[in-house]
Tab-separated table of C-alpha atoms in Angstrom:
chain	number	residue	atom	x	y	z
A	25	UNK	CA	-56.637	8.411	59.017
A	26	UNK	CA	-54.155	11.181	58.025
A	27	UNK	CA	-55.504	12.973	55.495
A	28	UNK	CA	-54.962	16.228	53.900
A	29	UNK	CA	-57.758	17.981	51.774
A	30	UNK	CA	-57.479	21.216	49.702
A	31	UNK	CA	-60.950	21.586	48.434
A	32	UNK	CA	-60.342	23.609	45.390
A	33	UNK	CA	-58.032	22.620	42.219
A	34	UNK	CA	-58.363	26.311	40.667
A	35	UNK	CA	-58.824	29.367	42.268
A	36	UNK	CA	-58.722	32.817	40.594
A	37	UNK	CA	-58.541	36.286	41.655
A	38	UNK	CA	-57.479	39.607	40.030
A	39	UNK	CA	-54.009	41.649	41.117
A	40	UNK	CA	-54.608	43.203	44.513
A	41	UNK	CA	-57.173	41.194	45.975
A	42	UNK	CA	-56.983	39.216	49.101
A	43	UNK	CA	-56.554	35.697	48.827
A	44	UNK	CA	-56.994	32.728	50.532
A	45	UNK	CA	-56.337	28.634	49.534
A	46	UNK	CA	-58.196	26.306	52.078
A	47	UNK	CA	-56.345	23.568	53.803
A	48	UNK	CA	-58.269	20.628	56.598
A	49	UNK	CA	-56.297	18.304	57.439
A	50	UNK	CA	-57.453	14.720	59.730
A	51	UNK	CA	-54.794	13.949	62.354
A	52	UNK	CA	-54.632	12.174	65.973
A	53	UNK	CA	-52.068	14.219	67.446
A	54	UNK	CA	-50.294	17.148	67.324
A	55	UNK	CA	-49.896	18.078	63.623
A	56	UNK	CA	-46.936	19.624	61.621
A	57	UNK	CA	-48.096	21.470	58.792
A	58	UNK	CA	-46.583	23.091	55.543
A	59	UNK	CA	-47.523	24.764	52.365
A	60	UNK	CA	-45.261	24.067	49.813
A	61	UNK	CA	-45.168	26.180	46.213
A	62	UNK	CA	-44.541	25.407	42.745
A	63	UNK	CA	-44.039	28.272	40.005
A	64	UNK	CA	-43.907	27.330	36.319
A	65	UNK	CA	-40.932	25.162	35.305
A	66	UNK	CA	-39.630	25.224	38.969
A	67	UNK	CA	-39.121	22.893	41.775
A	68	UNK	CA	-41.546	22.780	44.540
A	69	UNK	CA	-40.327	24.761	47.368
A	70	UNK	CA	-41.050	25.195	51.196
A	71	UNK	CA	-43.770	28.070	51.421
A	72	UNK	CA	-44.136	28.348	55.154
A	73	UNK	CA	-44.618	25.678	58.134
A	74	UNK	CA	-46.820	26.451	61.062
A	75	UNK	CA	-44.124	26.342	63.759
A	76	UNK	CA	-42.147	29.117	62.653
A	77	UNK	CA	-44.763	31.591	62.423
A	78	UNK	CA	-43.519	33.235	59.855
A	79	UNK	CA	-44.768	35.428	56.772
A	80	UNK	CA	-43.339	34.650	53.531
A	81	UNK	CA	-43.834	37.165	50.118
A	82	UNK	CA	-46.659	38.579	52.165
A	83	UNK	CA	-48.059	34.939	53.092
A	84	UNK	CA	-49.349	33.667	56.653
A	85	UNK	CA	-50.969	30.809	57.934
A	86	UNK	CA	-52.765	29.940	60.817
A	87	UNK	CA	-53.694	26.587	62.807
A	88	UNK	CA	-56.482	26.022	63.787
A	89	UNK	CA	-56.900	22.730	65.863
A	90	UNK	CA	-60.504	23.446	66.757
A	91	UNK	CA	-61.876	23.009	62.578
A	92	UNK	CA	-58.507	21.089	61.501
A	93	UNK	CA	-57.796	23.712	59.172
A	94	UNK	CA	-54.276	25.728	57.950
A	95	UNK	CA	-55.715	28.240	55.350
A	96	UNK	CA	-52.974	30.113	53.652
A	97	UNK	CA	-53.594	33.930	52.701
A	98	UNK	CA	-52.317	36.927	51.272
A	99	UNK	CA	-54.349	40.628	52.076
A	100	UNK	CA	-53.132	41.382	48.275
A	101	UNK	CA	-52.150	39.195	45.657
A	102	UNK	CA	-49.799	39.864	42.910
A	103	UNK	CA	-49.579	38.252	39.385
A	104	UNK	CA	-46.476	36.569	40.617
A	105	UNK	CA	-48.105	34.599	43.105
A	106	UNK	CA	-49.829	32.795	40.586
A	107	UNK	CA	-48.258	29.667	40.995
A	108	UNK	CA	-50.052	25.772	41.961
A	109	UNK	CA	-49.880	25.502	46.140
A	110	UNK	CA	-49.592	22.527	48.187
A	111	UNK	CA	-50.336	21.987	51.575
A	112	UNK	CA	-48.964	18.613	53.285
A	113	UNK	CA	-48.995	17.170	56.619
A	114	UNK	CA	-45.919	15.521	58.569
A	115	UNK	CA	-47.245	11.841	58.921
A	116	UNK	CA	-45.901	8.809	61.293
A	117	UNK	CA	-41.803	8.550	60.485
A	118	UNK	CA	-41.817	11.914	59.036
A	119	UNK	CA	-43.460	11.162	55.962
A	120	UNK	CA	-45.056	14.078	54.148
A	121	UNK	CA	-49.076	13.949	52.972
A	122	UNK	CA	-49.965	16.562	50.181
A	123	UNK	CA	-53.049	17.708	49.557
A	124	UNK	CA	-53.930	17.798	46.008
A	125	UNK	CA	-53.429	21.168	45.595
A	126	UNK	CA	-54.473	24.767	43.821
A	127	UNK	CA	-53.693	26.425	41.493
A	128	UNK	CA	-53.365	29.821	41.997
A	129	UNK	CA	-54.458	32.254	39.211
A	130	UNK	CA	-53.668	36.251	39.655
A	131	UNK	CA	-54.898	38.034	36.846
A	132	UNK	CA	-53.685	41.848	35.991
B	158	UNK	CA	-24.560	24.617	48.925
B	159	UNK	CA	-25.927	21.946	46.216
B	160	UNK	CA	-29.734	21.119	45.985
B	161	UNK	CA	-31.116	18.229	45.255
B	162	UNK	CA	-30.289	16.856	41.859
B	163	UNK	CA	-32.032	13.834	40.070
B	164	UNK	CA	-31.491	11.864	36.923
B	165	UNK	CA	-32.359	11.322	34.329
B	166	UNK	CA	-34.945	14.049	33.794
B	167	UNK	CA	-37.551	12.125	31.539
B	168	UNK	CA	-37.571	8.489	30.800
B	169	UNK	CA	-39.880	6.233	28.577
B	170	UNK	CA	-40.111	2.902	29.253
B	171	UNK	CA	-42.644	0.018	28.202
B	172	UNK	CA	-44.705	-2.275	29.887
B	173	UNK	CA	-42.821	-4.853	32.116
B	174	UNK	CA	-39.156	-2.926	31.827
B	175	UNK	CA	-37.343	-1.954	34.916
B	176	UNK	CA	-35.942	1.533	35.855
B	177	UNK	CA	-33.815	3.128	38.337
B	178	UNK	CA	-34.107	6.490	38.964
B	179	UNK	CA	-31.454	8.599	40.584
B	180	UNK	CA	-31.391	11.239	43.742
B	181	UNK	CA	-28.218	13.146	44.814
B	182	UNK	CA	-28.883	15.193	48.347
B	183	UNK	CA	-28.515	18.373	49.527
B	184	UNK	CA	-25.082	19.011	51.119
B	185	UNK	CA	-25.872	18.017	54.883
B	186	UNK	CA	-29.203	15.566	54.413
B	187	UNK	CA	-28.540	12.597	55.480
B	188	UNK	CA	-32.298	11.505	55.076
B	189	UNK	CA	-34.008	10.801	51.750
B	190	UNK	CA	-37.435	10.392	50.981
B	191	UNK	CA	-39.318	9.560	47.572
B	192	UNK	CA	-42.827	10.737	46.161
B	193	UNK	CA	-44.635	9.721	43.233
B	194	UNK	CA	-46.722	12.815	41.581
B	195	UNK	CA	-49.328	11.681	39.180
B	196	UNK	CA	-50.976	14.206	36.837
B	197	UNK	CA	-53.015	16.472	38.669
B	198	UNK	CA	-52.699	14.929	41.971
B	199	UNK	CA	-50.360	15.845	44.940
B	200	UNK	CA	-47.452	13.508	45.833
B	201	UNK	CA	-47.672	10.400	47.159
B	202	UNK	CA	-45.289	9.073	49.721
B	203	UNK	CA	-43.268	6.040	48.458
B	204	UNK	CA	-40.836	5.655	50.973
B	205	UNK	CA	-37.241	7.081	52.997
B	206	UNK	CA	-34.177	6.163	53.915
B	207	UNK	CA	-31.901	6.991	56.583
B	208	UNK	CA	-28.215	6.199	57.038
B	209	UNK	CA	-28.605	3.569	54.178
B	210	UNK	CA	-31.829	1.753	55.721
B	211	UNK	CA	-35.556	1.741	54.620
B	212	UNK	CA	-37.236	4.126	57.794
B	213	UNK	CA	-40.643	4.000	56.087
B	214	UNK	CA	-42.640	3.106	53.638
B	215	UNK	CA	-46.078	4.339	52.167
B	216	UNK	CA	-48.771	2.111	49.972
B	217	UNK	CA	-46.656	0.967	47.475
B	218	UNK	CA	-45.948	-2.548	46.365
B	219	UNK	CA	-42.754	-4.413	46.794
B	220	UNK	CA	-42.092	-3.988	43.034
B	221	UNK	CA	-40.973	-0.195	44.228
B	222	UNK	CA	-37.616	-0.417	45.654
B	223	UNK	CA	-34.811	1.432	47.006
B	224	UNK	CA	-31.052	1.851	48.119
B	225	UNK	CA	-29.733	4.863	50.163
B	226	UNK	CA	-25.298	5.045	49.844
B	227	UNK	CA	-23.012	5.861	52.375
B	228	UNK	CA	-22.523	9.983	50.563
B	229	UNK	CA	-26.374	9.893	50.933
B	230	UNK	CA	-27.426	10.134	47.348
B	231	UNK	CA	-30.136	7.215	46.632
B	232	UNK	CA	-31.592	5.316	44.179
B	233	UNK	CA	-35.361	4.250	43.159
B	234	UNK	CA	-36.130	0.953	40.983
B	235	UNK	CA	-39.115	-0.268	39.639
B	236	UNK	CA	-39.876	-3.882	38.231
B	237	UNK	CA	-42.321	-4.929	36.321
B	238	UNK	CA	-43.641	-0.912	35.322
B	239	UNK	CA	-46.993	-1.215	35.082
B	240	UNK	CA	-48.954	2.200	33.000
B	241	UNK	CA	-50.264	3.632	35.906
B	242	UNK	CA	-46.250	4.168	36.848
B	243	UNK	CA	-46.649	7.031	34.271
B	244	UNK	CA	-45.874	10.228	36.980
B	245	UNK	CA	-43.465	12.622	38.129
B	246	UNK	CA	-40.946	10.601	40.809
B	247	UNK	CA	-39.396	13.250	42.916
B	248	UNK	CA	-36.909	13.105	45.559
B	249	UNK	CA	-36.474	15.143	48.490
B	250	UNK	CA	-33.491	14.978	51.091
B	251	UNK	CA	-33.730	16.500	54.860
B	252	UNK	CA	-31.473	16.746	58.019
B	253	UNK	CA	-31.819	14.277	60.417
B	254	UNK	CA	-35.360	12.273	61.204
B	255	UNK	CA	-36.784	15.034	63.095
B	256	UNK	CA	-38.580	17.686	62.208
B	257	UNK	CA	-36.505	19.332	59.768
B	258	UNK	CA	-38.218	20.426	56.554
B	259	UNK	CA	-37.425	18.740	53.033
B	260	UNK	CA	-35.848	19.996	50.227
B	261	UNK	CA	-36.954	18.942	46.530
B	262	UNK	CA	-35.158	17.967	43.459
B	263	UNK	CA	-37.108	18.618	40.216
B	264	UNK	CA	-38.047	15.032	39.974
B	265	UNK	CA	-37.705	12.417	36.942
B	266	UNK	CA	-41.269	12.145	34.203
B	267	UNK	CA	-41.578	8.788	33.847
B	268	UNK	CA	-44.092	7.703	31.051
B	269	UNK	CA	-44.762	4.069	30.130
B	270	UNK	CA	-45.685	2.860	26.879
């Protein structure tokens, strides 16, 4: 099954410390995967994906095939990170599955 | 260059109306998928189109519908709207069916009554 799991709906963490939101996923295959962001009142936008290898806003993420995870973290958060963060999965046909995400809290 | 744009923004409907829910693409996606994002829950694939045809569809029943134009822009309907319909519908277009990454409107809150 292709499944995506983000095991914790809240996390919270005071300006400056490092941060990290957990992402498994369950695929047969090579997998795509993404973390997408959503700040208050906005649309949900593209984070980072794993093929690019990039950092975002101080963000990276790395694959790891061997425990089927794609953690996302930050060495230092700030309060504007504080936002809810999906990670999803490109499924059969290009479909994308989302974890259920976390919300991010960054307090001052 | 134009994001994705949906309409209407919020909708309430009752029990056993239909509703058709709107999706213009970004400029250059030619691919259009729709997710259904109930209260605290990720999205859920419902299903895309491509050039105007259905190219996949997730665990949704027939009731859940769609159409995909010839300038791209697409359109979701819903018979019969059950209350569990109550969610977020968003849209999101992409280039192509490869492996190019999808763009997001800020989706239409549909609540049944």
């Amino acid at each position: 099954a292709q499944r995506v799991t983000q095991p914790e709906k809240l996390l919270s963490v005071f300006k400056g410390a490092p941060v990290e939101l957990k992402c498994n996923y369950s695929y047969s295959g090579s997998p795509e995967l993404f973390w997408y962001v959503q700040y208050s009142r906005q649309r949900l936008q593209l984070l980072l994906r794993h093929i690019s290898r990039e950092s975002i806003k101080g963000f990276t993420a790395d694959l790891n095939k061997g425990e089927t995870s794609f953690h996302l973290k930050k060495p230092f958060a700030q309060e504007e990170d504080s936002a809810m963060y999906y990670c999803a999965l490109r499924g059969q046909g290009g479909k994308l599955i989302f974890g259920q995400g976390t919300e991010l809290s960054v307090k001052p | 260059e134009t994001g994705v744009t949906q309409s209407p923004t919020h909708l309430i409907k009752t029990r056993g109306q239909q509703v058709t829910l709107r999706c213009s693409s970004q400029s250059g996606h030619n691919t259009v998928s729709w997710y259904q994002q109930a209260l605290g829950q990720g999205p859920q694939f419902i299903f895309q189109y491509y050039r105007e045809e259905e190219n996949g569809r997730g665990n949704f029943p027939p009731r859940f519908s769609g159409l995909q134009f010839p300038n791209y822009s697409s359109e979701l309907n819903v018979n019969a709207l059950e209350l569990d319909d109550s969610a977020l519908y968003l849209c999101a277009s992409s280039k192509g069916q490869g492996n190019q990454p999808q763009h997001f409107g800020d989706g239409t809150r549909l609540s049944i009554l």
